[in-house]
Coordinates of C-alpha atoms in Angstrom, one line a residue:
M25 CA 26.5 105.1 50.2
L26 CA 26.7 108.8 51.3
L27 CA 26.5 109.6 54.9
S28 CA 23.2 111.5 54.2
E29 CA 21.7 108.3 52.7
I30 CA 22.8 106.2 55.7
W31 CA 21.4 108.8 58.1
G32 CA 18.1 108.8 56.1
R33 CA 17.8 105.0 56.5
I34 CA 18.6 105.2 60.2
V35 CA 15.9 107.9 60.6
F36 CA 13.4 105.7 58.8
R37 CA 14.3 102.8 61.1
W38 CA 14.1 104.9 64.3
K39 CA 11.8 102.3 65.9
T40 CA 14.6 99.7 65.5
V41 CA 17.1 102.1 67.1
C42 CA 14.8 102.8 70.0
T43 CA 14.0 99.1 70.6
V44 CA 17.7 98.1 70.6
L45 CA 18.5 101.1 72.8
V46 CA 15.9 100.2 75.4
L47 CA 16.8 96.5 75.4
T48 CA 20.5 97.3 75.9
V49 CA 19.8 99.7 78.8
I50 CA 17.6 97.0 80.4
V51 CA 20.4 94.4 80.0
A52 CA 23.0 96.8 81.4
L53 CA 20.9 97.7 84.4
G54 CA 20.2 94.0 85.0
F55 CA 23.9 93.2 84.9
G56 CA 24.5 96.1 87.3
V57 CA 21.9 94.7 89.7
V58 CA 23.4 91.2 89.5
N59 CA 27.0 92.4 89.7
G60 CA 26.3 94.8 92.5
T61 CA 28.3 97.8 93.5
S62 CA 32.1 97.4 93.5
Y63 CA 34.6 98.9 95.9
S64 CA 38.2 99.9 95.3
A65 CA 40.9 99.8 98.0
K66 CA 44.4 101.2 97.5
T67 CA 47.6 100.4 99.3
V68 CA 50.7 102.6 98.9
L69 CA 54.3 101.4 99.5
T70 CA 57.8 102.7 99.0
V71 CA 60.6 100.7 97.5
N72 CA 64.1 100.9 99.1
P73 CA 67.2 100.3 97.1
L74 CA 68.9 96.9 97.7
T75 CA 72.7 96.7 97.6
T76 CA 73.3 93.1 96.8
N77 CA 76.8 93.7 95.3
P78 CA 79.4 94.9 97.8
F79 CA 81.6 96.0 95.0
S80 CA 79.1 98.3 93.3
S81 CA 79.3 102.0 93.6
A82 CA 77.1 104.0 95.9
T83 CA 75.3 105.8 93.0
A84 CA 74.6 102.5 91.3
S85 CA 73.3 100.9 94.4
Q86 CA 70.7 103.7 94.9
Q87 CA 69.1 103.3 91.5
I88 CA 65.7 101.6 91.3
N89 CA 64.0 100.6 88.1
I90 CA 60.4 101.4 89.1
T91 CA 59.0 99.9 85.9
T92 CA 60.6 96.5 86.8
E93 CA 59.3 96.7 90.3
R94 CA 55.8 97.5 89.0
A95 CA 55.9 94.4 86.8
I96 CA 57.1 92.3 89.8
L97 CA 54.2 93.5 91.9
G98 CA 51.8 92.6 89.2
S99 CA 53.3 89.2 88.6
S100 CA 51.5 85.9 89.1
E101 CA 54.1 84.7 91.7
V102 CA 53.2 87.7 94.0
A103 CA 49.5 87.1 93.4
R104 CA 50.0 83.4 94.3
R105 CA 51.7 84.3 97.5
A106 CA 49.0 86.8 98.4
A107 CA 46.3 84.2 97.6
E108 CA 48.0 81.8 100.0
D109 CA 48.0 84.4 102.8
L110 CA 44.3 85.1 102.2
G111 CA 43.3 81.5 102.2
E112 CA 40.2 80.5 100.4
E113 CA 38.9 84.0 100.0
A114 CA 40.7 84.6 96.7
S115 CA 42.6 83.0 93.9
A116 CA 45.7 84.2 92.2
A117 CA 43.9 84.6 88.9
S118 CA 41.1 86.8 90.4
L119 CA 43.7 88.9 92.3
S120 CA 45.7 89.6 89.1
E121 CA 42.5 90.3 87.2
N122 CA 41.1 92.8 89.7
A123 CA 44.3 94.5 90.7
R124 CA 45.7 97.7 89.1
I125 CA 49.4 98.6 89.7
E126 CA 50.6 102.2 89.3
A127 CA 54.1 103.6 89.6
P128 CA 54.9 107.3 88.9
Q129 CA 58.0 107.4 86.7
G130 CA 61.2 108.6 88.6
S131 CA 59.7 107.8 92.0
Q132 CA 60.2 105.0 94.5
V133 CA 56.4 104.7 95.2
L134 CA 54.1 101.9 94.1
T135 CA 50.3 101.7 94.5
V136 CA 48.2 98.7 94.2
T137 CA 44.4 99.1 93.8
V138 CA 42.0 96.1 94.1
V139 CA 38.3 96.0 93.2
D140 CA 35.8 93.8 95.0
A141 CA 32.1 93.7 95.7
N142 CA 33.0 93.8 99.5
P143 CA 35.0 96.7 100.8
Q144 CA 36.7 94.6 103.5
R145 CA 37.8 92.0 101.0
A146 CA 39.1 94.8 98.6
A147 CA 41.3 96.2 101.4
D148 CA 42.5 92.8 102.5
K149 CA 43.5 91.8 99.0
A150 CA 45.4 95.1 98.4
N151 CA 47.3 94.8 101.6
A152 CA 48.1 91.1 100.9
L153 CA 49.5 91.9 97.5
A154 CA 51.7 94.7 98.9
A155 CA 53.0 92.4 101.7
A156 CA 53.6 89.5 99.3
Y157 CA 55.6 91.8 97.0
L158 CA 57.8 93.0 99.9
E159 CA 58.3 89.4 101.0
F160 CA 59.2 88.3 97.5
R161 CA 61.6 91.2 97.0
A162 CA 63.3 90.5 100.3
E163 CA 63.7 86.8 99.5
G164 CA 65.2 87.6 96.1
A165 CA 67.7 90.0 97.6
A166 CA 68.6 87.5 100.4
Q167 CA 69.3 84.8 97.8
V168 CA 71.7 87.1 95.9
A169 CA 73.4 88.4 99.0
D170 CA 73.8 84.9 100.4
T171 CA 76.1 84.0 97.5
Y172 CA 78.4 87.0 98.3
I173 CA 78.3 86.2 102.1
K174 CA 79.6 82.6 101.4
A175 CA 82.4 84.0 99.4
I176 CA 83.3 86.6 102.0
D177 CA 83.2 83.9 104.8
K178 CA 85.8 81.9 102.9
R179 CA 88.1 84.9 102.5
I180 CA 87.7 85.7 106.2
E181 CA 88.5 82.1 107.1
T182 CA 91.5 82.1 104.8
L183 CA 92.9 85.3 106.4
S184 CA 92.3 84.0 109.9
Q185 CA 94.3 80.8 109.1
T186 CA 97.3 82.7 107.9
G187 CA 98.1 84.0 111.4
K188 CA 99.5 87.2 110.1
N189 CA 99.5 90.4 112.1
G190 CA 99.8 94.0 111.1
S191 CA 97.6 97.0 110.3
S192 CA 97.0 96.0 106.6
Y193 CA 95.9 92.6 107.6
E194 CA 93.5 94.0 110.3
L195 CA 92.1 96.5 107.8
A196 CA 91.4 93.9 105.2
L197 CA 89.7 91.6 107.7
A198 CA 87.6 94.5 109.1
D199 CA 86.5 95.5 105.6
L200 CA 85.4 92.0 104.9
V201 CA 83.5 91.8 108.2
N202 CA 81.7 95.1 107.4
Q203 CA 80.7 93.9 103.9
R204 CA 79.3 90.7 105.4
N205 CA 77.3 92.7 107.9
D206 CA 75.9 94.9 105.3
L207 CA 74.9 92.0 103.1
S208 CA 73.2 90.2 106.0
L209 CA 71.0 93.2 106.5
V210 CA 70.0 93.5 102.8
A211 CA 66.7 91.6 103.1
E212 CA 65.7 93.4 106.3
N213 CA 64.4 96.6 104.6
P214 CA 63.1 95.9 101.0
G215 CA 60.6 98.7 101.4
R216 CA 57.6 99.5 103.5
I217 CA 53.9 100.1 103.3
I218 CA 53.2 103.8 103.9
G219 CA 49.4 103.6 103.3
F220 CA 47.4 100.5 104.3
A221 CA 44.1 100.0 102.5
D222 CA 41.2 100.7 104.8
P223 CA 37.7 99.3 104.1
A224 CA 36.2 102.5 105.5
D225 CA 38.0 104.5 102.8
A226 CA 37.2 102.1 100.0
G227 CA 35.6 104.1 97.2
S228 CA 32.5 102.7 95.5
Y229 CA 31.9 102.9 91.8
A230 CA 30.2 101.2 88.9
G231 CA 26.8 101.9 90.3
L232 CA 23.5 101.6 88.4
L233 CA 24.0 105.1 87.0
L234 CA 27.3 104.1 85.3
Y235 CA 25.7 100.9 84.0
A236 CA 22.8 103.0 82.6
V237 CA 25.2 105.4 80.9
A238 CA 27.1 102.4 79.4
G239 CA 23.9 100.9 78.3
L240 CA 22.8 104.1 76.6
A241 CA 26.1 104.5 74.8
G242 CA 26.3 100.9 73.7
G243 CA 22.6 100.7 72.9
L244 CA 22.9 103.7 70.6
V245 CA 25.8 102.2 68.7
L246 CA 24.1 98.8 68.4
G247 CA 20.8 100.5 67.5
L248 CA 22.4 102.4 64.6
I249 CA 24.1 99.3 63.3
A250 CA 20.9 97.2 63.6
A251 CA 19.0 99.9 61.7
V252 CA 21.4 99.9 58.8
V253 CA 21.6 96.1 58.7
R254 CA 17.8 95.7 58.9
D255 CA 17.4 98.2 56.1
R256 CA 19.8 96.3 53.9
L257 CA 18.2 92.9 54.7
S258 CA 14.6 94.1 54.4
K259 CA 12.6 92.5 51.6
T260 CA 10.1 95.4 51.4
V261 CA 10.6 98.8 49.8
G262 CA 10.5 100.8 53.1
N263 CA 10.9 104.3 51.8
A264 CA 10.9 106.4 48.7
T265 CA 14.7 106.9 48.7
R266 CA 15.3 103.1 48.7
L267 CA 12.7 102.7 46.0
A268 CA 14.6 105.2 43.8
E269 CA 17.9 103.4 44.5
L270 CA 16.4 100.0 43.6
T271 CA 14.8 101.0 40.4
G272 CA 16.9 103.9 39.1
L273 CA 13.6 105.7 38.3
E274 CA 12.3 109.0 39.6
V275 CA 9.9 108.6 42.5
L276 CA 7.0 110.9 43.4
A277 CA 6.0 110.8 47.1
L278 CA 2.5 111.2 48.5
R279 CA 2.3 112.1 52.2
N280 CA -1.0 110.1 52.2
P281 CA -3.6 109.2 49.6
A282 CA -5.4 112.5 50.1
D283 CA -2.3 114.6 49.5
R284 CA -3.7 117.1 47.0
E285 CA -0.4 118.8 46.4
G286 CA 1.2 115.4 45.6
M287 CA -1.7 114.6 43.3
R288 CA -1.0 117.8 41.4
W289 CA 2.6 116.7 40.9
I290 CA 1.4 113.4 39.5
V291 CA -1.0 115.2 37.1
R292 CA 1.8 117.5 35.9
S293 CA 4.0 114.5 35.3
Q294 CA 1.4 112.7 33.3
I295 CA -0.1 115.5 31.1
G296 CA 3.2 117.4 30.5
T297 CA 3.5 115.8 27.0
G298 CA -0.2 115.4 26.3
E299 CA -2.0 117.3 23.5
P300 CA -5.6 118.0 24.6
G301 CA -8.2 117.6 22.0
T302 CA -6.4 115.2 19.7
R303 CA -8.1 112.1 18.2
Y304 CA -6.1 109.7 20.4
P305 CA -6.2 110.4 24.1
K306 CA -3.3 109.8 26.4
A307 CA -3.7 106.4 28.0
I308 CA -2.5 106.1 31.6
G309 CA -2.5 102.8 33.5
L310 CA -2.6 102.6 37.3
L311 CA -1.3 99.5 39.1
G312 CA -1.6 99.3 42.9
L313 CA 1.2 97.3 44.5
G314 CA 0.5 98.5 48.1
R315 CA -2.3 98.8 50.6
T316 CA -4.0 101.7 49.0
P317 CA -6.5 100.7 46.3
E318 CA -5.7 102.0 42.8
A319 CA -9.4 103.0 42.4
R320 CA -8.9 105.6 45.2
I321 CA -5.8 107.2 43.5
R322 CA -7.5 107.0 40.1
S323 CA -10.5 108.9 41.5
L324 CA -8.3 111.6 42.9
L325 CA -6.3 111.7 39.7
Y326 CA -9.5 112.0 37.7
Q327 CA -10.6 114.9 39.8
G328 CA -7.2 116.6 39.3
L329 CA -7.4 116.2 35.6
K330 CA -11.0 117.5 35.6
A331 CA -9.9 120.6 37.6
R332 CA -7.4 121.3 34.8
E333 CA -10.3 121.1 32.3
Q334 CA -9.0 117.9 30.9
H335 CA -11.7 115.6 29.4
S336 CA -10.9 112.3 31.0
Y337 CA -12.4 108.8 31.2
S338 CA -11.7 106.4 34.0
M339 CA -12.3 102.6 34.1
S340 CA -11.0 99.4 35.6
L341 CA -9.7 96.3 33.7
A342 CA -11.8 94.3 36.1
A343 CA -14.6 94.9 33.7
I344 CA -12.6 93.4 30.8
S345 CA -12.2 89.7 30.5
P346 CA -8.7 88.2 30.1
E347 CA -9.9 86.8 26.7
E348 CA -10.7 90.3 25.5
L349 CA -7.3 91.5 26.5
D350 CA -5.6 88.7 24.7
R351 CA -7.7 89.4 21.5
G352 CA -6.3 92.9 21.4
W353 CA -8.5 95.1 23.6
P354 CA -9.2 98.0 23.2
D355 CA -10.7 97.5 19.8
S356 CA -11.8 100.2 17.4
A357 CA -15.2 100.5 19.0
A358 CA -13.7 101.3 22.4
R359 CA -11.2 103.7 20.9
S360 CA -14.0 105.5 19.0
A361 CA -15.9 105.9 22.2
W362 CA -13.0 107.8 23.6
A363 CA -12.8 110.2 20.7
G364 CA -12.4 113.8 21.9
M365 CA -11.0 112.7 25.3
D366 CA -7.7 114.1 26.5
T367 CA -6.9 111.3 29.0
V368 CA -8.0 107.7 29.6
L369 CA -7.3 106.3 33.1
I370 CA -7.0 102.5 33.1
G371 CA -7.1 100.8 36.5
I372 CA -5.2 97.6 36.5
P373 CA -6.1 95.0 39.2
T374 CA -3.2 93.2 40.9
E375 CA -4.6 89.8 39.6
V376 CA -4.0 90.8 36.0
A377 CA -1.0 88.8 34.7
D378 CA 2.2 90.6 34.2
S379 CA 2.4 89.4 30.6
R380 CA -1.0 91.0 29.8
V381 CA 0.1 94.3 31.5
A382 CA 3.2 94.3 29.4
F383 CA 1.3 93.5 26.2
L384 CA -1.2 96.3 27.0
S385 CA 1.6 98.8 27.6
D386 CA 3.3 97.9 24.3
R387 CA 0.1 98.3 22.3
F388 CA -1.9 101.0 24.1
L389 CA -0.6 102.6 27.3
D390 CA 1.4 105.8 26.9
S391 CA 2.5 105.6 30.6
I392 CA 1.8 103.6 33.7
I393 CA 1.7 104.6 37.3
L394 CA 2.9 102.1 39.9
L395 CA 1.5 102.7 43.4
V396 CA 3.9 101.6 46.0
D397 CA 4.1 101.9 49.8
E398 CA 6.5 100.7 52.5
T399 CA 5.0 97.2 52.6
T400 CA 5.5 96.5 48.9
P401 CA 7.9 93.6 48.4
I402 CA 11.0 94.4 46.5
T403 CA 10.6 91.4 44.2
A404 CA 7.1 92.7 43.1
I405 CA 8.6 96.0 42.1
S406 CA 11.5 94.4 40.2
R407 CA 9.2 92.0 38.4
R408 CA 6.8 94.7 37.2
V409 CA 9.6 97.0 36.1
A410 CA 11.3 94.2 34.2
F411 CA 8.0 93.4 32.4
L412 CA 7.7 97.0 31.4
G413 CA 11.1 97.1 30.0
G414 CA 9.8 98.1 26.6
M415 CA 8.6 101.4 27.9
S416 CA 10.9 104.4 28.3
Q417 CA 11.9 105.4 31.8
G418 CA 9.8 108.6 31.5
A419 CA 6.7 106.5 30.8
I420 CA 7.0 104.6 34.1
C421 CA 5.8 106.7 37.0
L422 CA 6.6 105.4 40.5
V423 CA 4.4 106.9 43.3
F424 CA 5.4 106.1 46.9
I425 CA 2.5 106.5 49.3
E426 CA 3.7 107.2 52.8
K427 CA 2.0 105.6 55.8
P428 CA -1.0 107.6 56.9
K429 CA -0.6 109.2 60.3
G430 CA -4.3 109.2 61.2
H431 CA -6.4 106.1 61.4
S432 CA -9.2 107.6 59.3
E433 CA -6.8 108.2 56.3
G434 CA -6.6 104.5 55.5
S435 CA -9.9 103.3 56.8
P436 CA -12.1 101.1 54.5
N437 CA -15.0 103.5 54.9
R438 CA -13.1 106.4 53.5
D439 CA -11.9 104.3 50.5
S440 CA -15.4 103.2 49.8
R441 CA -16.6 106.8 49.9
E442 CA -13.9 107.8 47.4
I443 CA -15.0 105.0 45.0
K444 CA -18.7 105.9 45.3
V445 CA -17.8 109.5 44.4
E446 CA -16.0 108.1 41.4
E447 CA -19.0 106.1 40.3
S448 CA -21.4 109.0 40.8
A449 CA -19.2 111.1 38.4
G450 CA -19.8 108.5 35.7
V451 CA -16.5 106.6 36.1
I452 CA -16.5 102.9 35.7

């Protein structure tokens, strides 16, 4: 399908789009009311380098992998420790889910932002996560440093037991003592919080306006999808474009049954190959498959032909019994009565069997007009077109009658007036 065709179907199903859009917005607003306004609180902390290897260079000891530290701050272990500090107010899973960790590349700064429906709880959770991270980082550094401290203690004990004196011995012992002191202070300064989260500064967001905007965007997308799906699954014709796609035939559209310009187009399509004044008139059948009675369209078509100075005769097969149709109506007497006529309009009631319509089209009808509207079932169209397979495509005229905009256009009183006008003009 072309984009223009898809758009045409969406426009036709605009009520579906609007309905889905309104429902989605209502659901989004309802969710916003239930969920309430959320608050975000942010804690900022710096990360200090930890020298856990006394034999590493000064440059190496100052390097911090901020990406790794960001992952540690967002880990489940840190969330578990923070949850324990908060008590029953939060769980580790909820902390991880509602926390956002940020770390500018090349810096030694971490920020943790927590969202909660309560500003105080949001601030407490952000501060608890930051404190748990620093505690976890200090414990890790202390565990690594403790291994080196034990090794240094053994070397100091060994040097002390030798009983040697001298400047080299004293320098070696002093260096070991300095290394031990440095390692013992590693866990003392893993970093610090430079910006505690404050409930007074907690920013609110995700208010009803945001939910409404989200509902509008989501509702529009869902509405467009629903319109296309509904059009594809619909069992009725719906519109003239779809009718043409289903049948592969040309479709003439009437804005309403009283569309005079549309009727002129139908007249042109039906008398274009006619030869006025010949012995055998052109026989045109009209079969109504929608809400508009075929008698009404037949009356307007009769008037259009009359305006073109076409000698026409109009009748309905309701006056002909099924037995007469089966015996080969119209007989020679009927045909002779139409001598000198240019056109004979034959109204076909919907209760006439499809086989009889097909038999009549094979023997007598030069063309047939199928009157369709948006409520006509697709199966009804397919069945009629299949029965008329013996006729050429140009002999089958599909007329799509759009839904009247005014109540009076399709009212029974107006239909009855049209039929009475037809009868007063000598039409059966």
